[in-house]
PDB file of C-alpha atoms in Angstrom:
ATOM      1  CA  LEU O 278      73.249 -91.743 -95.775  1.00 74.00           C
ATOM      2  CA  HIS O 279      76.645 -90.045 -95.647  1.00 75.00           C
ATOM      3  CA  ALA O 280      75.624 -88.307 -92.404  1.00 79.00           C
ATOM      4  CA  LEU O 281      74.848 -91.728 -90.934  1.00 80.00           C
ATOM      5  CA  ALA O 282      78.301 -92.875 -92.055  1.00 81.00           C
ATOM      6  CA  THR O 283      79.812 -89.977 -90.113  1.00 82.00           C
ATOM      7  CA  ALA O 284      77.790 -90.909 -87.019  1.00 83.00           C
ATOM      8  CA  SER O 285      78.742 -94.572 -87.293  1.00 83.00           C
ATOM      9  CA  GLN O 286      82.433 -93.651 -87.320  1.00 84.00           C
ATOM     10  CA  LEU O 287      82.074 -92.287 -83.778  1.00 87.00           C
ATOM     11  CA  VAL O 288      81.156 -95.734 -82.479  1.00 91.00           C
ATOM     12  CA  GLU O 289      83.846 -98.026 -81.113  1.00 91.00           C
ATOM     13  CA  ALA O 290      83.862-101.442 -79.495  1.00 89.00           C
ATOM     14  CA  PHE O 291      84.675-101.557 -75.783  1.00 86.00           C
ATOM     15  CA  ASP O 292      84.583-104.942 -74.051  1.00 86.00           C
ATOM     16  CA  ASP O 293      81.162-106.308 -75.014  1.00 88.00           C
ATOM     17  CA  ARG O 294      79.624-102.918 -75.697  1.00 91.00           C
ATOM     18  CA  LEU O 295      79.510-100.270 -78.399  1.00 90.00           C
ATOM     19  CA  VAL O 296      80.313 -96.825 -77.052  1.00 92.00           C
ATOM     20  CA  VAL O 297      80.514 -93.243 -78.276  1.00 90.00           C
ATOM     21  CA  ARG O 298      83.000 -91.123 -76.375  1.00 89.00           C
ATOM     22  CA  GLY O 299      82.990 -87.389 -75.793  1.00 86.00           C
ATOM     23  CA  LEU O 300      79.252 -86.783 -75.927  1.00 87.00           C
ATOM     24  CA  PRO O 301      77.575 -84.544 -76.807  1.00 89.00           C
ATOM     25  CA  TRP O 302      78.840 -84.087 -80.355  1.00 86.00           C
ATOM     26  CA  SER O 303      77.968 -81.297 -82.765  1.00 88.00           C
ATOM     27  CA  ILE O 304      79.133 -82.100 -86.296  1.00 86.00           C
ATOM     28  CA  GLU O 305      79.033 -79.837 -89.314  1.00 86.00           C
ATOM     29  CA  ASP O 306      80.107 -81.752 -92.397  1.00 83.00           C
ATOM     30  CA  ALA O 307      79.444 -81.309 -96.101  1.00 85.00           C
ATOM     31  CA  PRO O 308      81.198 -82.514 -99.262  1.00 86.00           C
ATOM     32  CA  ARG O 309      83.424 -80.070-101.101  1.00 89.00           C
ATOM     33  CA  PHE O 310      82.737 -81.822-104.404  1.00 90.00           C
ATOM     34  CA  ALA O 311      79.524 -83.481-105.619  1.00 89.00           C
ATOM     35  CA  HIS O 312      81.450 -85.971-107.784  1.00 93.00           C
ATOM     36  CA  ARG O 313      83.698 -88.049-105.507  1.00 94.00           C
ATOM     37  CA  GLY O 314      84.413 -91.004-107.698  1.00 94.00           C
ATOM     38  CA  MET O 315      86.284 -94.255-108.119  1.00 95.00           C
ATOM     39  CA  LEU O 316      86.785 -95.825-111.554  1.00 95.00           C
ATOM     40  CA  VAL O 317      86.645 -99.609-111.602  1.00 95.00           C
ATOM     41  CA  ASP O 318      87.911-101.423-114.697  1.00 94.00           C
ATOM     42  CA  SER O 319      86.247-104.833-114.814  1.00 93.00           C
ATOM     43  CA  SER O 320      87.136-105.458-118.439  1.00 93.00           C
ATOM     44  CA  ARG O 321      90.885-105.883-118.046  1.00 90.00           C
ATOM     45  CA  HIS O 322      90.449-107.544-114.659  1.00 90.00           C
ATOM     46  CA  PHE O 323      87.080-109.232-114.243  1.00 94.00           C
ATOM     47  CA  LEU O 324      85.603-108.478-110.832  1.00 95.00           C
ATOM     48  CA  PRO O 325      82.777-110.701-109.527  1.00 96.00           C
ATOM     49  CA  VAL O 326      79.643-108.933-108.324  1.00 98.00           C
ATOM     50  CA  ASP O 327      80.452-109.681-104.675  1.00 97.00           C
ATOM     51  CA  LEU O 328      83.807-107.945-105.088  1.00 96.00           C
ATOM     52  CA  LEU O 329      82.146-104.924-106.698  1.00 97.00           C
ATOM     53  CA  LYS O 330      79.828-104.763-103.693  1.00 98.00           C
ATOM     54  CA  GLN O 331      82.820-104.818-101.344  1.00 97.00           C
ATOM     55  CA  GLN O 332      84.219-101.877-103.286  1.00 96.00           C
ATOM     56  CA  ILE O 333      80.916-100.038-102.912  1.00 97.00           C
ATOM     57  CA  ASP O 334      80.909-100.721 -99.163  1.00 95.00           C
ATOM     58  CA  ALA O 335      84.387 -99.203 -98.878  1.00 95.00           C
ATOM     59  CA  MET O 336      83.313 -96.206-100.947  1.00 95.00           C
ATOM     60  CA  SER O 337      80.319 -95.579 -98.703  1.00 93.00           C
ATOM     61  CA  TRP O 338      82.524 -95.609 -95.604  1.00 91.00           C
ATOM     62  CA  ALA O 339      84.837 -93.057 -97.230  1.00 91.00           C
ATOM     63  CA  LYS O 340      81.797 -91.064 -98.474  1.00 91.00           C
ATOM     64  CA  LEU O 341      82.712 -91.463-102.120  1.00 94.00           C
ATOM     65  CA  SER O 342      79.634 -90.868-104.248  1.00 95.00           C
ATOM     66  CA  VAL O 343      80.232 -92.251-107.774  1.00 97.00           C
ATOM     67  CA  LEU O 344      81.284 -95.688-109.002  1.00 98.00           C
ATOM     68  CA  HIS O 345      82.547 -95.106-112.555  1.00 98.00           C
ATOM     69  CA  TRP O 346      82.072 -98.560-114.109  1.00 98.00           C
ATOM     70  CA  HIS O 347      84.436 -99.089-117.071  1.00 97.00           C
ATOM     71  CA  ILE O 348      82.703-102.275-118.181  1.00 96.00           C
ATOM     72  CA  THR O 349      84.265-102.859-121.633  1.00 95.00           C
ATOM     73  CA  ASP O 350      87.714-102.423-123.171  1.00 93.00           C
ATOM     74  CA  PHE O 351      89.786-104.005-125.911  1.00 93.00           C
ATOM     75  CA  GLN O 352      90.703-106.969-123.696  1.00 93.00           C
ATOM     76  CA  ALA O 353      87.142-108.069-122.940  1.00 95.00           C
ATOM     77  CA  ALA O 354      83.463-107.223-123.332  1.00 96.00           C
ATOM     78  CA  PRO O 355      81.953-109.073-120.359  1.00 96.00           C
ATOM     79  CA  PHE O 356      78.397-107.698-120.584  1.00 97.00           C
ATOM     80  CA  ALA O 357      75.774-110.333-121.495  1.00 97.00           C
ATOM     81  CA  SER O 358      73.637-108.019-123.570  1.00 97.00           C
ATOM     82  CA  ALA O 359      70.072-109.151-124.174  1.00 97.00           C
ATOM     83  CA  VAL O 360      69.904-107.253-127.462  1.00 97.00           C
ATOM     84  CA  LEU O 361      73.431-107.950-128.735  1.00 98.00           C
ATOM     85  CA  PRO O 362      74.127-111.552-127.689  1.00 97.00           C
ATOM     86  CA  LYS O 363      77.260-111.934-129.824  1.00 97.00           C
ATOM     87  CA  LEU O 364      78.979-109.284-127.704  1.00 96.00           C
ATOM     88  CA  LEU O 365      79.855-112.064-125.261  1.00 95.00           C
ATOM     89  CA  LYS O 366      82.203-113.581-127.828  1.00 96.00           C
ATOM     90  CA  GLY O 367      84.570-110.876-126.573  1.00 96.00           C
ATOM     91  CA  ALA O 368      84.403-111.998-122.926  1.00 96.00           C
ATOM     92  CA  TYR O 369      87.300-113.784-121.260  1.00 95.00           C
ATOM     93  CA  SER O 370      85.103-116.834-120.625  1.00 95.00           C
ATOM     94  CA  ALA O 371      81.487-117.927-120.309  1.00 93.00           C
ATOM     95  CA  ILE O 372      81.546-117.399-116.536  1.00 94.00           C
ATOM     96  CA  GLU O 373      83.389-114.057-116.436  1.00 96.00           C
ATOM     97  CA  VAL O 374      80.339-112.070-117.471  1.00 97.00           C
ATOM     98  CA  TYR O 375      77.769-109.639-116.094  1.00 98.00           C
ATOM     99  CA  THR O 376      74.114-110.330-116.875  1.00 97.00           C
ATOM    100  CA  PRO O 377      71.589-107.476-117.024  1.00 98.00           C
ATOM    101  CA  ASP O 378      70.348-108.672-113.619  1.00 98.00           C
ATOM    102  CA  ASP O 379      73.906-108.392-112.263  1.00 98.00           C
ATOM    103  CA  VAL O 380      74.159-104.782-113.419  1.00 98.00           C
ATOM    104  CA  SER O 381      70.762-103.919-111.908  1.00 98.00           C
ATOM    105  CA  ASP O 382      71.785-105.623-108.670  1.00 98.00           C
ATOM    106  CA  VAL O 383      74.992-103.593-108.414  1.00 98.00           C
ATOM    107  CA  VAL O 384      73.120-100.362-109.149  1.00 98.00           C
ATOM    108  CA  ARG O 385      70.499-101.090-106.449  1.00 98.00           C
ATOM    109  CA  TYR O 386      73.153-102.106-103.924  1.00 98.00           C
ATOM    110  CA  ALA O 387      75.086 -98.913-104.551  1.00 98.00           C
ATOM    111  CA  LYS O 388      71.999 -96.690-104.327  1.00 97.00           C
ATOM    112  CA  ASP O 389      71.155 -98.114-100.902  1.00 95.00           C
ATOM    113  CA  ARG O 390      74.604 -96.979 -99.748  1.00 94.00           C
ATOM    114  CA  GLY O 391      74.576 -93.501-101.233  1.00 94.00           C
ATOM    115  CA  VAL O 392      76.727 -94.386-104.256  1.00 97.00           C
ATOM    116  CA  ARG O 393      75.730 -93.654-107.856  1.00 97.00           C
ATOM    117  CA  VAL O 394      76.806 -95.962-110.691  1.00 98.00           C
ATOM    118  CA  MET O 395      77.951 -94.126-113.816  1.00 98.00           C
ATOM    119  CA  MET O 396      78.401 -96.532-116.724  1.00 98.00           C
ATOM    120  CA  GLU O 397      81.049 -96.037-119.408  1.00 97.00           C
ATOM    121  CA  LEU O 398      80.982 -97.359-122.964  1.00 96.00           C
ATOM    122  CA  ASP O 399      84.468 -96.578-124.212  1.00 95.00           C
ATOM    123  CA  THR O 400      84.709 -95.935-127.955  1.00 96.00           C
ATOM    124  CA  PRO O 401      85.941 -95.646-130.688  1.00 97.00           C
ATOM    125  CA  GLY O 402      89.242 -96.945-129.316  1.00 93.00           C
ATOM    126  CA  HIS O 403      89.469 -99.554-126.551  1.00 94.00           C
ATOM    127  CA  ALA O 404      86.769-101.511-128.386  1.00 95.00           C
ATOM    128  CA  ALA O 405      88.550-104.380-130.160  1.00 95.00           C
ATOM    129  CA  SER O 406      86.633-106.913-128.039  1.00 96.00           C
ATOM    130  CA  PHE O 407      83.445-105.875-129.857  1.00 97.00           C
ATOM    131  CA  GLY O 408      84.957-107.262-133.034  1.00 95.00           C
ATOM    132  CA  ALA O 409      84.878-110.854-131.778  1.00 96.00           C
ATOM    133  CA  GLY O 410      81.122-110.896-132.226  1.00 96.00           C
ATOM    134  CA  TYR O 411      80.567-107.987-134.587  1.00 97.00           C
ATOM    135  CA  PRO O 412      83.599-107.722-136.910  1.00 96.00           C
ATOM    136  CA  GLU O 413      81.615-105.582-139.351  1.00 97.00           C
ATOM    137  CA  ILE O 414      81.902-102.528-137.052  1.00 97.00           C
ATOM    138  CA  MET O 415      85.720-102.574-136.881  1.00 97.00           C
ATOM    139  CA  SER O 416      88.015-100.512-139.096  1.00 97.00           C
ATOM    140  CA  ASP O 417      90.052-102.496-141.616  1.00 96.00           C
ATOM    141  CA  CYS O 418      93.649-102.016-140.452  1.00 95.00           C
ATOM    142  CA  PRO O 419      95.210-105.500-140.194  1.00 95.00           C
ATOM    143  CA  GLU O 420      98.826-104.341-140.466  1.00 96.00           C
ATOM    144  CA  THR O 421      98.417-101.843-137.630  1.00 95.00           C
ATOM    145  CA  VAL O 422      96.877-104.488-135.385  1.00 94.00           C
ATOM    146  CA  ALA O 423      99.526-107.066-136.349  1.00 95.00           C
ATOM    147  CA  ASP O 424     102.375-104.643-135.658  1.00 94.00           C
ATOM    148  CA  LEU O 425     101.040-102.767-132.611  1.00 92.00           C
ATOM    149  CA  GLY O 426      98.362-104.961-131.058  1.00 90.00           C
ATOM    150  CA  ASP O 427      94.623-104.919-130.409  1.00 88.00           C
ATOM    151  CA  ALA O 428      94.878-101.663-128.461  1.00 87.00           C
ATOM    152  CA  TYR O 429      95.278 -99.902-131.813  1.00 91.00           C
ATOM    153  CA  GLN O 430      92.094-101.371-133.315  1.00 94.00           C
ATOM    154  CA  VAL O 431      89.378 -98.702-133.704  1.00 96.00           C
ATOM    155  CA  LEU O 432      85.689 -98.814-134.578  1.00 97.00           C
ATOM    156  CA  ASP O 433      84.665 -98.041-138.143  1.00 97.00           C
ATOM    157  CA  PRO O 434      83.404 -94.428-138.096  1.00 97.00           C
ATOM    158  CA  THR O 435      82.012 -94.688-141.621  1.00 97.00           C
ATOM    159  CA  SER O 436      79.486 -97.499-141.103  1.00 97.00           C
ATOM    160  CA  ASN O 437      75.869 -97.082-140.056  1.00 98.00           C
ATOM    161  CA  ALA O 438      76.164-100.503-138.398  1.00 98.00           C
ATOM    162  CA  THR O 439      78.621 -99.044-135.883  1.00 98.00           C
ATOM    163  CA  TYR O 440      76.188 -96.392-134.701  1.00 98.00           C
ATOM    164  CA  ASP O 441      73.223 -98.778-134.745  1.00 98.00           C
ATOM    165  CA  LEU O 442      75.061-101.186-132.444  1.00 98.00           C
ATOM    166  CA  LEU O 443      76.220 -98.421-130.109  1.00 98.00           C
ATOM    167  CA  GLY O 444      72.705 -97.037-129.900  1.00 98.00           C
ATOM    168  CA  GLN O 445      71.267-100.407-128.901  1.00 98.00           C
ATOM    169  CA  LEU O 446      73.978-100.983-126.296  1.00 98.00           C
ATOM    170  CA  LEU O 447      73.650 -97.482-124.852  1.00 98.00           C
ATOM    171  CA  ALA O 448      69.886 -97.848-124.515  1.00 98.00           C
ATOM    172  CA  GLU O 449      70.254-101.180-122.715  1.00 98.00           C
ATOM    173  CA  LEU O 450      72.980-100.043-120.318  1.00 97.00           C
ATOM    174  CA  GLY O 451      71.247 -96.729-119.734  1.00 97.00           C
ATOM    175  CA  ALA O 452      68.034 -98.464-118.682  1.00 97.00           C
ATOM    176  CA  LEU O 453      69.917-100.738-116.276  1.00 98.00           C
ATOM    177  CA  ALA O 454      71.935 -97.872-114.768  1.00 97.00           C
ATOM    178  CA  PRO O 455      69.693 -94.791-114.995  1.00 96.00           C
ATOM    179  CA  ASP O 456      72.154 -92.338-113.480  1.00 97.00           C
ATOM    180  CA  ALA O 457      72.029 -88.686-114.538  1.00 96.00           C
ATOM    181  CA  TYR O 458      75.513 -89.098-116.065  1.00 97.00           C
ATOM    182  CA  PHE O 459      76.831 -91.487-118.721  1.00 98.00           C
ATOM    183  CA  HIS O 460      80.458 -91.721-119.859  1.00 98.00           C
ATOM    184  CA  LEU O 461      81.191 -92.082-123.581  1.00 97.00           C
ATOM    185  CA  GLY O 462      84.933 -92.811-123.270  1.00 96.00           C
ATOM    186  CA  GLY O 463      86.986 -91.449-126.154  1.00 94.00           C
ATOM    187  CA  ASP O 464      90.484 -91.889-124.768  1.00 92.00           C
ATOM    188  CA  GLU O 465      93.545 -93.075-126.661  1.00 90.00           C
ATOM    189  CA  VAL O 466      92.169 -93.224-130.206  1.00 92.00           C
ATOM    190  CA  TYR O 467      95.253 -94.140-132.195  1.00 89.00           C
ATOM    191  CA  ALA O 468      95.439 -92.569-135.624  1.00 91.00           C
ATOM    192  CA  GLN O 469      97.403 -95.407-137.247  1.00 94.00           C
ATOM    193  CA  CYS O 470      94.356 -97.634-137.765  1.00 96.00           C
ATOM    194  CA  TRP O 471      92.306 -94.986-139.562  1.00 96.00           C
ATOM    195  CA  GLU O 472      95.368 -93.902-141.541  1.00 96.00           C
ATOM    196  CA  GLU O 473      95.777 -97.471-142.826  1.00 96.00           C
ATOM    197  CA  SER O 474      92.106 -98.239-143.426  1.00 97.00           C
ATOM    198  CA  PRO O 475      91.138 -97.929-147.139  1.00 97.00           C
ATOM    199  CA  THR O 476      87.510 -97.484-146.075  1.00 97.00           C
ATOM    200  CA  VAL O 477      88.322 -94.573-143.774  1.00 97.00           C
ATOM    201  CA  GLN O 478      90.674 -93.030-146.292  1.00 97.00           C
ATOM    202  CA  ALA O 479      87.968 -93.145-148.980  1.00 98.00           C
ATOM    203  CA  PHE O 480      85.522 -91.616-146.503  1.00 97.00           C
ATOM    204  CA  MET O 481      87.969 -88.795-145.712  1.00 97.00           C
ATOM    205  CA  LYS O 482      88.362 -88.042-149.402  1.00 97.00           C
ATOM    206  CA  ALA O 483      84.602 -88.015-149.963  1.00 97.00           C
ATOM    207  CA  GLN O 484      84.065 -85.728-146.936  1.00 97.00           C
ATOM    208  CA  GLY O 485      86.965 -83.431-147.790  1.00 97.00           C
ATOM    209  CA  PHE O 486      88.745 -84.290-144.524  1.00 97.00           C
ATOM    210  CA  GLU O 487      92.500 -83.757-144.415  1.00 95.00           C
ATOM    211  CA  THR O 488      93.303 -85.203-140.974  1.00 94.00           C
ATOM    212  CA  VAL O 489      92.067 -88.043-138.773  1.00 94.00           C
ATOM    213  CA  ASP O 490      91.191 -85.408-136.154  1.00 94.00           C
ATOM    214  CA  GLU O 491      88.345 -84.490-138.499  1.00 96.00           C
ATOM    215  CA  VAL O 492      87.288 -88.135-138.624  1.00 97.00           C
ATOM    216  CA  GLU O 493      87.275 -88.242-134.835  1.00 96.00           C
ATOM    217  CA  ASN O 494      85.250 -85.027-134.717  1.00 96.00           C
ATOM    218  CA  TYR O 495      82.723 -86.634-137.082  1.00 97.00           C
ATOM    219  CA  PHE O 496      82.566 -89.815-135.005  1.00 97.00           C
ATOM    220  CA  GLU O 497      82.263 -88.137-131.613  1.00 97.00           C
ATOM    221  CA  ASN O 498      79.517 -85.758-132.697  1.00 97.00           C
ATOM    222  CA  ARG O 499      77.533 -88.536-134.379  1.00 97.00           C
ATOM    223  CA  TYR O 500      78.085 -90.794-131.343  1.00 97.00           C
ATOM    224  CA  LEU O 501      76.900 -87.963-129.094  1.00 97.00           C
ATOM    225  CA  GLY O 502      73.695 -87.681-131.125  1.00 96.00           C
ATOM    226  CA  VAL O 503      73.159 -91.434-130.913  1.00 97.00           C
ATOM    227  CA  ALA O 504      73.721 -91.289-127.140  1.00 97.00           C
ATOM    228  CA  ARG O 505      71.241 -88.453-126.645  1.00 96.00           C
ATOM    229  CA  THR O 506      68.582 -90.436-128.519  1.00 97.00           C
ATOM    230  CA  ALA O 507      69.340 -93.743-126.784  1.00 97.00           C
ATOM    231  CA  LEU O 508      69.732 -92.350-123.268  1.00 96.00           C
ATOM    232  CA  GLY O 509      67.305 -89.456-123.328  1.00 89.00           C
ATOM    233  CA  GLY O 510      68.058 -85.780-123.624  1.00 81.00           C
ATOM    234  CA  ASP O 511      68.280 -85.192-119.877  1.00 90.00           C
ATOM    235  CA  ARG O 512      71.454 -87.261-119.411  1.00 94.00           C
ATOM    236  CA  VAL O 513      74.715 -85.412-118.843  1.00 97.00           C
ATOM    237  CA  LEU O 514      77.356 -86.937-121.109  1.00 97.00           C
ATOM    238  CA  MET O 515      81.030 -87.210-120.257  1.00 97.00           C
ATOM    239  CA  ALA O 516      84.146 -87.954-122.322  1.00 97.00           C
ATOM    240  CA  PHE O 517      87.848 -88.292-121.656  1.00 95.00           C
ATOM    241  CA  GLN O 518      90.102 -85.267-122.178  1.00 93.00           C
ATOM    242  CA  GLU O 519      91.704 -86.658-125.348  1.00 92.00           C
ATOM    243  CA  VAL O 520      88.499 -85.860-127.239  1.00 94.00           C
ATOM    244  CA  PHE O 521      89.006 -82.182-126.412  1.00 94.00           C
ATOM    245  CA  ASP O 522      92.758 -82.341-127.052  1.00 91.00           C
ATOM    246  CA  ASN O 523      92.240 -83.894-130.490  1.00 90.00           C
ATOM    247  CA  ASN O 524      90.435 -80.753-131.645  1.00 89.00           C
ATOM    248  CA  VAL O 525      86.957 -82.261-131.381  1.00 93.00           C
ATOM    249  CA  THR O 526      84.275 -79.644-130.835  1.00 93.00           C
ATOM    250  CA  LEU O 527      81.386 -80.802-128.640  1.00 95.00           C
ATOM    251  CA  PRO O 528      78.502 -78.877-127.038  1.00 95.00           C
ATOM    252  CA  GLY O 529      79.281 -77.009-123.841  1.00 96.00           C
ATOM    253  CA  ASP O 530      77.171 -79.326-121.670  1.00 96.00           C
ATOM    254  CA  VAL O 531      79.584 -82.231-122.267  1.00 97.00           C
ATOM    255  CA  VAL O 532      81.789 -82.815-119.206  1.00 97.00           C
ATOM    256  CA  PHE O 533      85.435 -83.791-119.705  1.00 97.00           C
ATOM    257  CA  ASP O 534      87.262 -86.344-117.565  1.00 96.00           C
ATOM    258  CA  VAL O 535      90.899 -85.298-117.038  1.00 93.00           C
ATOM    259  CA  TRP O 536      93.244 -88.116-116.088  1.00 90.00           C
ATOM    260  CA  LYS O 537      96.669 -87.615-117.670  1.00 84.00           C
ATOM    261  CA  GLN O 538      99.426 -85.287-118.805  1.00 75.00           C
ATOM    262  CA  GLY O 539     100.439 -85.281-122.439  1.00 55.00           C
ATOM    263  CA  ASN O 540      98.966 -87.042-125.439  1.00 50.00           C
ATOM    264  CA  ALA O 541      99.556 -87.451-129.142  1.00 41.00           C
ATOM    265  CA  ALA O 542      97.700 -84.314-130.199  1.00 45.00           C
ATOM    266  CA  THR O 543      98.619 -81.696-127.619  1.00 54.00           C
ATOM    267  CA  GLU O 544     101.379 -81.662-125.042  1.00 67.00           C
ATOM    268  CA  VAL O 545      99.730 -80.980-121.680  1.00 71.00           C
ATOM    269  CA  PRO O 546     102.281 -79.432-119.297  1.00 74.00           C
ATOM    270  CA  SER O 547     100.202 -80.165-116.211  1.00 84.00           C
ATOM    271  CA  ILE O 548      96.754 -81.357-115.225  1.00 88.00           C
ATOM    272  CA  PRO O 549      95.819 -77.956-113.697  1.00 89.00           C
ATOM    273  CA  GLU O 550      96.693 -76.278-117.001  1.00 89.00           C
ATOM    274  CA  GLU O 551      94.668 -78.872-118.890  1.00 91.00           C
ATOM    275  CA  ILE O 552      91.666 -78.200-116.658  1.00 93.00           C
ATOM    276  CA  ALA O 553      92.039 -74.457-117.180  1.00 94.00           C
ATOM    277  CA  ARG O 554      92.018 -74.887-120.982  1.00 93.00           C
ATOM    278  CA  ILE O 555      88.877 -77.021-120.927  1.00 95.00           C
ATOM    279  CA  VAL O 556      86.998 -74.786-118.485  1.00 96.00           C
ATOM    280  CA  LYS O 557      87.945 -71.714-120.523  1.00 96.00           C
ATOM    281  CA  ALA O 558      86.304 -73.413-123.524  1.00 96.00           C
ATOM    282  CA  GLY O 559      83.038 -73.607-121.565  1.00 97.00           C
ATOM    283  CA  HIS O 560      83.033 -77.177-120.245  1.00 98.00           C
ATOM    284  CA  ARG O 561      82.853 -78.612-116.749  1.00 97.00           C
ATOM    285  CA  VAL O 562      85.590 -81.019-115.683  1.00 96.00           C
ATOM    286  CA  VAL O 563      85.973 -84.056-113.458  1.00 96.00           C
ATOM    287  CA  LEU O 564      89.503 -84.333-112.077  1.00 93.00           C
ATOM    288  CA  ALA O 565      90.395 -88.030-112.157  1.00 90.00           C
ATOM    289  CA  ASN O 566      94.101 -88.042-111.328  1.00 85.00           C
ATOM    290  CA  GLY O 567      96.862 -86.120-109.631  1.00 78.00           C
ATOM    291  CA  ASN O 568      99.554 -84.297-111.544  1.00 77.00           C
ATOM    292  CA  SER O 569     102.064 -87.091-110.926  1.00 73.00           C
ATOM    293  CA  GLY O 570      99.658 -89.963-111.550  1.00 73.00           C
ATOM    294  CA  GLU O 571      99.265 -90.576-107.835  1.00 75.00           C
ATOM    295  CA  TRP O 572      95.542 -91.397-108.024  1.00 79.00           C
ATOM    296  CA  TYR O 573      95.951 -93.945-110.814  1.00 79.00           C
ATOM    297  CA  LEU O 574      95.946 -97.114-108.733  1.00 76.00           C
ATOM    298  CA  ASN O 575      97.202 -99.398-111.472  1.00 68.00           C
ATOM    299  CA  ASP O 576     100.166-101.747-111.240  1.00 54.00           C
ATOM    300  CA  GLY O 577     102.076 -99.970-113.954  1.00 48.00           C
ATOM    301  CA  TRP O 578     101.806 -96.255-113.284  1.00 47.00           C
ATOM    302  CA  GLY O 579     101.602 -93.729-110.470  1.00 46.00           C
ATOM    303  CA  ASN O 580     101.956 -95.131-106.982  1.00 48.00           C
ATOM    304  CA  GLY O 581     100.831 -98.621-107.976  1.00 45.00           C
ATOM    305  CA  ASN O 582     104.416 -99.857-107.646  1.00 47.00           C
ATOM    306  CA  ASP O 583     104.887 -98.383-104.170  1.00 46.00           C
TER     307      ASP O 583
END
C-alpha cells in the first residue's frame, strides 16, 4: 500500500489528463522505522469519525503507519462500552461518543490504507472521567481535587473493582482494535492524591510501602497482568516513560513511549539521554517527541503557537 502511495505521488494533472513525467522510473524506497505514528487525543477534543478518517487519509499519503488513539482522559470518556454502560456518564454529551461499531469502522478504514490503530487506555492518572459512572474505583482525595483539579484524581490501586473494570474495558477495546500493540498509558500520575487518600495510606502501611512509587509499582504490575489476561499474551504492551522514571520495574518486553523532558521523579536532561537510559535497562522505545517539544502539536506547547 505504501508503495502504491509512492507511485501515486508521481502523477500530476495536466489539462484534462493525468500524466507521469520522466519515465521510466526506478524507485527504491523503504521505511527507516516500523513505527511511524501520530497520536490523536479525542478525549480532550472530540473528533467525529469522519474527521478521524481524514486524519488516516493524510497519514497514508505521508506513509505514517500507526494511529495512536488516546480515547479517554480525565476530561471525557467518550467510548460507549457495551459492557460498562455507565462509562458514558463521563462523556461530554450524548452525541460526542464512539460506539463499538465506530471503533471497528475506524480500524477497518485504517487497515485498508496501511495504517494500524493502536488503542490507549490511560491509567491510573488521566482517568477522572471514569469516576462519573464508577466512583467506587477512584481514590479518595477530595482536598487534592478541590485544590488542584480533576487532573490530579487517580484510580484506586487498592480495590479489586478497579482491576475488574479495567480488565473488562481492555478486553472490549482489544477485540475491536486487535493490533499487535496496546498502550497502557501511565503518564503524569500525581502523588498528592495517593498521599492524601486514607485508603491508600492504610494499604501502604499494610504492604510495608514507604513511598507512593511503590504503590505505582504495585498498580502497574497488577495492571500489566490484567492486560495480558484481557488482551492475550501475544500483545506487545506499551507505557509512557514516567512509569520507568518513577522507579517502576516492568518486564523487558514492555515498550516505553518517550515524549518529554523532565518529570517529578527524575530530571531528564534530554530525550536522547532518556532513551539511552531506558534502552540500557533492556526495553525498546518509541520516540514520540523532539527534544524541544517540536512534535507535540498542541496549542500550548512546542510549535503549536507558531
